Amino acid sequence: MPRPLWTGAISFGLATIPVKIVSATEDHDVHFHRVHLTDMGRVRTRKVCEIDDQVVSQDEIGKGYGVSKDETVAVTDEGLEQMPLPTAKAIEIVAFVDADTIDPVRISDSYYLAVDGQVAAKPYTLLRKALERSSKVAVAKFAWHGRERLGLLRVREGAIVLHSMKWPDAVREPQELAPRAVEVGEEEIDQALQLADRMTIENLSGFRDEYREALEDIIAAKADGKPLPSPGEGEEKNAGEVVDLMAALNASVKAAKESRGEDREDHQDGEDATVHEMRLAKKTGGRTAPAKKKAASKTAAAKKTTARSTSAAKKSARKKTAAKKGSAS
């Protein structure tokens, strides 16, 4: 089991459930050191007191709050633990809400709650079953790292998960970021829904961090003195290019079908014809004159070719007739 990050208890009405907080996620990122490029020596951050200009160790560093320009008050961890808060060493459940009422934007870090001793097994199981059968989530308050936090308790594969949440006033309103009003046709919406249906998967277990893998390959190559891996030959995309939305959606639907190995002849609803007409409208502005001129020029060329062939045939016939007359005389 990972090292506990916090020990306390869940306060559920009159029940107290001793628990330990352990991280629900793991960090697999590649971390870099700051180095001096000329000799690859480590460059570290020195913690220096601005009064005596001396480097101080970690155990000499504490918290302080500036009450004025020239006065700072020390705040100790012991003092924070003695604050008159019911959530100082407890995750206090304050309400239950429907899970779909929680905005995912408000959810932050995630942790597992592990039982702290056998005495906690029964009340822990009771709370877990209550959450499972009610289809609700518990809203809780708890103090951690020097401040009170809002939390969310739910069940994941038999374990209670604590999600740290942002307070309501910490989430910005998105209205000012919304785009201007534009017209979107029903046909475009249907195509987008069809694309979403083709791209639907059962779970996210197949995804992996390809950037980290490529970075590890580069680091391994440099460590072994080998040539760096060549970059992928991906298609360049112009982010500023204006495209035919319907054509793009239709092409995406086709690509999704092909990636799943589905029959490409499933076009009975006339999708391609509609998209084809829209693309022509964008390129020519609805004018058909160029197409007519092109067809007319082809017809004229064909007539000229036929006329030349007929004339050549007549000349050949006259020469043959004259030759026969000459031989007869």
Coordinates of C-alpha atoms in Angstrom, one line a residue:
M1 CA 0.0 0.0 0.0
P2 CA 1.3 3.5 -0.8
R3 CA 2.5 5.7 2.1
P4 CA -0.5 7.3 3.9
L5 CA -0.7 11.1 3.3
W6 CA -3.1 11.8 6.2
T7 CA -4.7 10.0 9.0
G8 CA -8.0 10.8 10.7
A9 CA -11.6 9.7 10.5
I10 CA -14.8 10.0 8.6
S11 CA -17.5 11.7 10.6
F12 CA -20.9 10.3 9.5
G13 CA -23.6 11.5 11.9
L14 CA -22.7 9.9 15.2
A15 CA -20.5 7.3 13.6
T16 CA -16.7 7.7 13.4
I17 CA -14.7 5.7 10.9
P18 CA -10.9 5.8 11.2
V19 CA -9.3 6.1 7.8
K20 CA -6.0 6.9 6.1
I21 CA -5.7 8.9 2.9
V22 CA -3.6 7.4 0.1
S23 CA -3.0 8.7 -3.3
A24 CA -5.4 7.3 -6.0
T25 CA -3.0 8.1 -8.9
E26 CA 0.7 7.6 -9.8
D27 CA 3.1 10.0 -11.4
H28 CA 4.7 8.5 -14.5
D29 CA 6.0 11.8 -16.0
V30 CA 9.6 12.2 -16.9
H31 CA 11.2 14.8 -14.6
F32 CA 14.2 16.8 -15.5
H33 CA 17.0 18.4 -13.4
R34 CA 18.3 21.9 -14.0
V35 CA 21.9 21.6 -15.1
H36 CA 24.9 23.7 -16.1
L37 CA 25.2 23.0 -19.8
T38 CA 29.0 23.4 -20.0
D39 CA 29.7 20.6 -17.5
M40 CA 26.3 19.1 -16.7
G41 CA 26.6 20.0 -13.0
R42 CA 23.3 20.2 -11.1
V43 CA 21.9 23.6 -10.5
R44 CA 19.9 23.7 -7.2
T45 CA 17.7 26.3 -5.6
R46 CA 19.4 27.6 -2.5
K47 CA 17.1 28.8 0.4
V48 CA 18.7 31.9 1.8
C49 CA 17.6 34.2 4.6
E50 CA 17.3 37.7 3.3
I51 CA 18.4 39.2 6.6
D52 CA 21.7 37.4 7.3
D53 CA 22.2 36.0 3.8
Q54 CA 22.8 32.5 5.2
V55 CA 21.6 29.3 3.6
V56 CA 19.0 27.6 5.9
S57 CA 18.0 23.9 6.1
Q58 CA 14.5 22.6 5.7
D59 CA 14.0 22.1 9.4
E60 CA 14.7 25.8 10.0
I61 CA 11.9 26.9 7.6
G62 CA 8.4 27.5 8.7
K63 CA 5.2 29.4 7.7
G64 CA 4.7 33.1 8.2
Y65 CA 2.0 35.6 7.4
G66 CA 2.8 39.3 6.7
V67 CA 0.3 41.4 8.7
S68 CA 2.0 44.6 7.5
K69 CA 5.1 45.7 5.5
D70 CA 7.4 45.3 8.4
E71 CA 5.7 42.7 10.6
T72 CA 5.4 38.9 9.9
V73 CA 3.6 36.5 12.2
A74 CA 4.8 32.9 12.5
V75 CA 2.2 30.2 12.0
T76 CA 3.1 26.7 13.1
D77 CA 1.7 23.4 12.2
E78 CA 0.8 22.8 15.8
G79 CA -1.2 26.0 15.9
L80 CA -3.1 25.0 12.8
E81 CA -3.9 21.6 14.3
Q82 CA -5.4 23.3 17.3
M83 CA -7.8 25.5 15.3
P84 CA -11.4 25.2 16.6
L85 CA -12.6 23.3 13.5
P86 CA -14.6 20.1 13.5
T87 CA -12.8 19.1 10.3
A88 CA -9.3 19.5 11.8
K89 CA -8.8 15.7 11.9
A90 CA -12.0 14.5 10.4
I91 CA -13.7 14.2 7.0
E92 CA -17.1 15.5 8.1
I93 CA -20.0 14.4 5.8
V94 CA -22.4 17.4 5.6
A95 CA -24.8 16.4 2.8
F96 CA -25.7 13.9 0.1
V97 CA -26.5 14.9 -3.5
D98 CA -27.2 13.2 -6.8
A99 CA -24.0 12.3 -8.6
D100 CA -25.1 14.0 -11.9
T101 CA -25.5 17.4 -10.1
I102 CA -21.7 17.7 -9.5
D103 CA -19.9 19.7 -12.2
P104 CA -16.7 17.9 -13.2
V105 CA -14.9 21.2 -13.4
R106 CA -15.0 21.4 -9.6
I107 CA -13.3 18.1 -9.0
S108 CA -9.6 18.3 -8.3
D109 CA -7.2 15.6 -6.9
S110 CA -8.4 12.1 -6.0
Y111 CA -7.5 9.9 -3.0
Y112 CA -8.5 6.5 -1.7
L113 CA -9.7 6.1 1.9
A114 CA -8.3 3.0 3.5
V115 CA -9.6 1.6 6.8
D116 CA -7.3 2.4 9.7
G117 CA -7.5 -0.8 11.8
Q118 CA -10.0 -3.6 12.0
V119 CA -12.4 -1.5 14.1
A120 CA -13.1 0.6 11.1
A121 CA -14.1 -2.3 8.8
K122 CA -17.8 -2.5 9.7
P123 CA -18.7 1.3 9.6
Y124 CA -16.6 1.7 6.5
T125 CA -18.5 -1.1 4.8
L126 CA -21.8 0.3 6.0
L127 CA -21.0 3.8 4.4
R128 CA -19.8 2.1 1.2
K129 CA -23.0 0.1 0.8
A130 CA -25.2 3.1 1.6
L131 CA -23.4 5.1 -1.1
E132 CA -23.8 2.3 -3.6
R133 CA -27.5 1.7 -3.0
S134 CA -28.5 5.3 -2.9
S135 CA -26.7 6.2 -6.2
K136 CA -25.7 9.4 -4.4
V137 CA -22.4 11.0 -3.5
A138 CA -21.5 12.4 -0.1
V139 CA -20.3 16.0 0.2
A140 CA -17.8 16.5 3.0
K141 CA -15.5 19.1 4.6
F142 CA -12.0 18.5 5.8
A143 CA -8.9 20.4 6.8
W144 CA -5.6 19.6 5.1
H145 CA -2.4 21.4 4.3
G146 CA -3.3 24.5 6.3
R147 CA -6.8 25.1 4.9
E148 CA -10.3 23.7 4.9
R149 CA -11.4 21.9 1.8
L150 CA -14.6 20.7 0.2
G151 CA -14.6 17.0 -0.7
L152 CA -16.7 14.4 -2.5
L153 CA -17.0 10.8 -1.4
R154 CA -18.0 8.0 -3.9
V155 CA -17.4 4.3 -4.4
R156 CA -15.0 2.9 -6.9
E157 CA -14.6 -0.9 -7.1
G158 CA -15.3 -1.5 -3.4
A159 CA -13.2 1.4 -2.1
I160 CA -14.4 4.9 -1.0
V161 CA -12.8 7.6 -3.0
L162 CA -12.2 11.2 -1.7
H163 CA -12.2 13.8 -4.4
S164 CA -10.9 17.2 -3.4
M165 CA -13.3 19.9 -4.8
K166 CA -13.1 23.6 -5.5
W167 CA -15.3 25.9 -3.6
P168 CA -18.2 27.3 -5.6
D169 CA -16.7 30.8 -5.8
A170 CA -13.4 29.4 -7.2
V171 CA -15.0 28.3 -10.6
R172 CA -15.2 31.0 -13.2
E173 CA -18.4 31.5 -15.2
P174 CA -18.0 30.5 -18.9
Q175 CA -20.5 32.9 -20.5
E176 CA -17.9 35.4 -21.6
L177 CA -16.0 32.6 -23.3
A178 CA -18.9 31.3 -25.4
P179 CA -18.6 31.9 -29.2
R180 CA -20.9 34.3 -31.0
A181 CA -24.3 32.9 -32.1
V182 CA -24.0 30.9 -35.4
E183 CA -26.4 28.9 -37.4
V184 CA -25.9 25.1 -37.4
G185 CA -28.0 22.9 -39.6
E186 CA -29.8 19.8 -38.5
E187 CA -27.9 17.8 -41.1
E188 CA -24.6 19.0 -39.6
I189 CA -25.8 18.0 -36.1
D190 CA -26.8 14.5 -37.4
Q191 CA -23.4 14.0 -39.0
A192 CA -21.6 15.1 -35.7
L193 CA -23.8 12.6 -33.8
Q194 CA -23.1 9.9 -36.3
L195 CA -19.3 10.6 -35.9
A196 CA -19.7 10.5 -32.1
D197 CA -21.5 7.1 -32.4
R198 CA -18.7 5.7 -34.6
M199 CA -16.0 6.9 -32.1
T200 CA -17.8 5.5 -29.0
I201 CA -15.7 3.0 -27.0
E202 CA -16.3 1.0 -23.9
N203 CA -13.5 2.3 -21.7
L204 CA -10.2 4.3 -21.8
S205 CA -7.9 1.5 -20.9
G206 CA -6.2 1.4 -24.3
F207 CA -4.9 5.0 -24.1
R208 CA -1.2 5.6 -23.3
D209 CA 1.1 8.6 -23.0
E210 CA 2.9 8.5 -26.4
Y211 CA 4.7 11.7 -25.6
R212 CA 6.4 10.2 -22.5
E213 CA 7.3 7.1 -24.5
A214 CA 8.9 9.1 -27.2
L215 CA 10.7 11.2 -24.6
E216 CA 12.1 8.1 -22.9
D217 CA 13.3 6.8 -26.3
I218 CA 15.2 10.1 -26.8
I219 CA 16.8 9.9 -23.4
A220 CA 17.8 6.3 -23.9
A221 CA 19.3 7.1 -27.3
K222 CA 21.3 10.0 -25.9
A223 CA 22.5 7.9 -22.9
D224 CA 23.7 5.1 -25.2
G225 CA 25.3 7.5 -27.7
K226 CA 22.9 6.4 -30.5
P227 CA 21.3 8.6 -33.1
L228 CA 18.0 10.2 -32.0
P229 CA 14.8 8.6 -33.3
S230 CA 13.5 10.2 -36.4
P231 CA 10.3 12.3 -36.0
G232 CA 7.0 10.8 -37.2
E233 CA 5.9 11.5 -40.7
G234 CA 2.5 12.8 -39.7
E235 CA 0.4 14.9 -42.1
E236 CA 0.8 18.7 -41.6
K237 CA -2.4 20.4 -40.7
N238 CA -3.1 24.1 -41.3
A239 CA -4.9 25.3 -38.1
G240 CA -6.0 28.4 -39.9
E241 CA -7.6 26.7 -42.9
V242 CA -11.3 27.1 -43.3
V243 CA -12.9 23.8 -44.3
D244 CA -16.3 22.7 -45.4
L245 CA -17.8 21.5 -42.1
M246 CA -20.1 18.9 -43.7
A247 CA -17.3 17.5 -45.9
A248 CA -15.0 17.3 -42.9
L249 CA -17.7 15.5 -40.8
N250 CA -18.5 13.1 -43.6
A251 CA -14.8 12.3 -44.2
S252 CA -14.4 11.7 -40.4
V253 CA -17.4 9.3 -40.4
K254 CA -15.8 7.4 -43.3
A255 CA -12.5 7.2 -41.5
A256 CA -14.1 6.0 -38.3
K257 CA -16.0 3.3 -40.3
E258 CA -12.8 2.1 -42.0
S259 CA -10.8 2.0 -38.7
R260 CA -13.5 -0.4 -37.4
G261 CA -13.4 -2.4 -40.6
E262 CA -17.0 -1.7 -41.4
D263 CA -18.6 -1.9 -44.9
R264 CA -17.9 1.3 -46.7
E265 CA -20.9 0.9 -48.9
D266 CA -23.3 1.9 -46.1
H267 CA -24.4 5.2 -47.8
Q268 CA -28.1 4.6 -48.4
D269 CA -29.1 7.9 -46.8
G270 CA -27.5 10.0 -49.5
E271 CA -24.8 11.5 -47.3
D272 CA -22.2 11.8 -50.0
A273 CA -24.5 13.4 -52.5
T274 CA -25.4 16.1 -50.1
V275 CA -21.8 16.8 -49.1
H276 CA -20.7 16.8 -52.8
E277 CA -23.3 19.5 -53.6
M278 CA -22.2 21.6 -50.6
R279 CA -18.5 21.4 -51.7
L280 CA -19.4 22.5 -55.2
A281 CA -21.4 25.4 -53.9
K282 CA -18.4 26.6 -51.8
K283 CA -16.0 26.4 -54.7
T284 CA -18.1 28.0 -57.5
G285 CA -20.6 30.0 -55.5
G286 CA -23.5 28.1 -57.2
R287 CA -22.5 29.1 -60.7
T288 CA -22.7 26.3 -63.4
A289 CA -21.5 28.4 -66.3
P290 CA -17.8 27.2 -66.1
A291 CA -19.0 23.6 -66.3
K292 CA -21.2 24.4 -69.4
K293 CA -18.4 26.2 -71.1
K294 CA -16.1 23.2 -70.5
A295 CA -18.7 20.8 -71.9
A296 CA -19.3 23.1 -74.9
S297 CA -15.5 23.4 -75.6
K298 CA -15.3 19.6 -75.6
T299 CA -18.2 19.3 -78.1
A300 CA -16.6 21.8 -80.4
A301 CA -13.2 20.1 -80.3
A302 CA -14.9 16.8 -81.1
K303 CA -16.7 18.4 -84.1
K304 CA -13.4 19.8 -85.4
T305 CA -11.7 16.5 -85.1
T306 CA -14.6 14.8 -87.0
A307 CA -14.5 17.4 -89.7
R308 CA -10.7 17.0 -90.2
S309 CA -11.1 13.3 -90.4
T310 CA -13.9 13.6 -93.0
S311 CA -11.9 16.0 -95.1
A312 CA -8.8 13.8 -95.1
A313 CA -10.9 10.8 -96.1
K314 CA -12.3 12.7 -99.1
K315 CA -8.9 13.8 -100.3
S316 CA -7.6 10.2 -100.0
A317 CA -10.6 9.0 -102.1
R318 CA -10.0 11.6 -104.8
K319 CA -6.3 10.7 -105.1
K320 CA -7.2 7.0 -105.5
T321 CA -9.8 7.8 -108.2
A322 CA -7.2 9.9 -110.1
A323 CA -4.6 7.2 -109.9
K324 CA -7.0 4.6 -111.3
K325 CA -7.9 6.9 -114.3
G326 CA -4.2 7.4 -115.0
S327 CA -3.5 3.7 -115.0
A328 CA -6.5 3.0 -117.3
S329 CA -5.3 5.5 -119.9

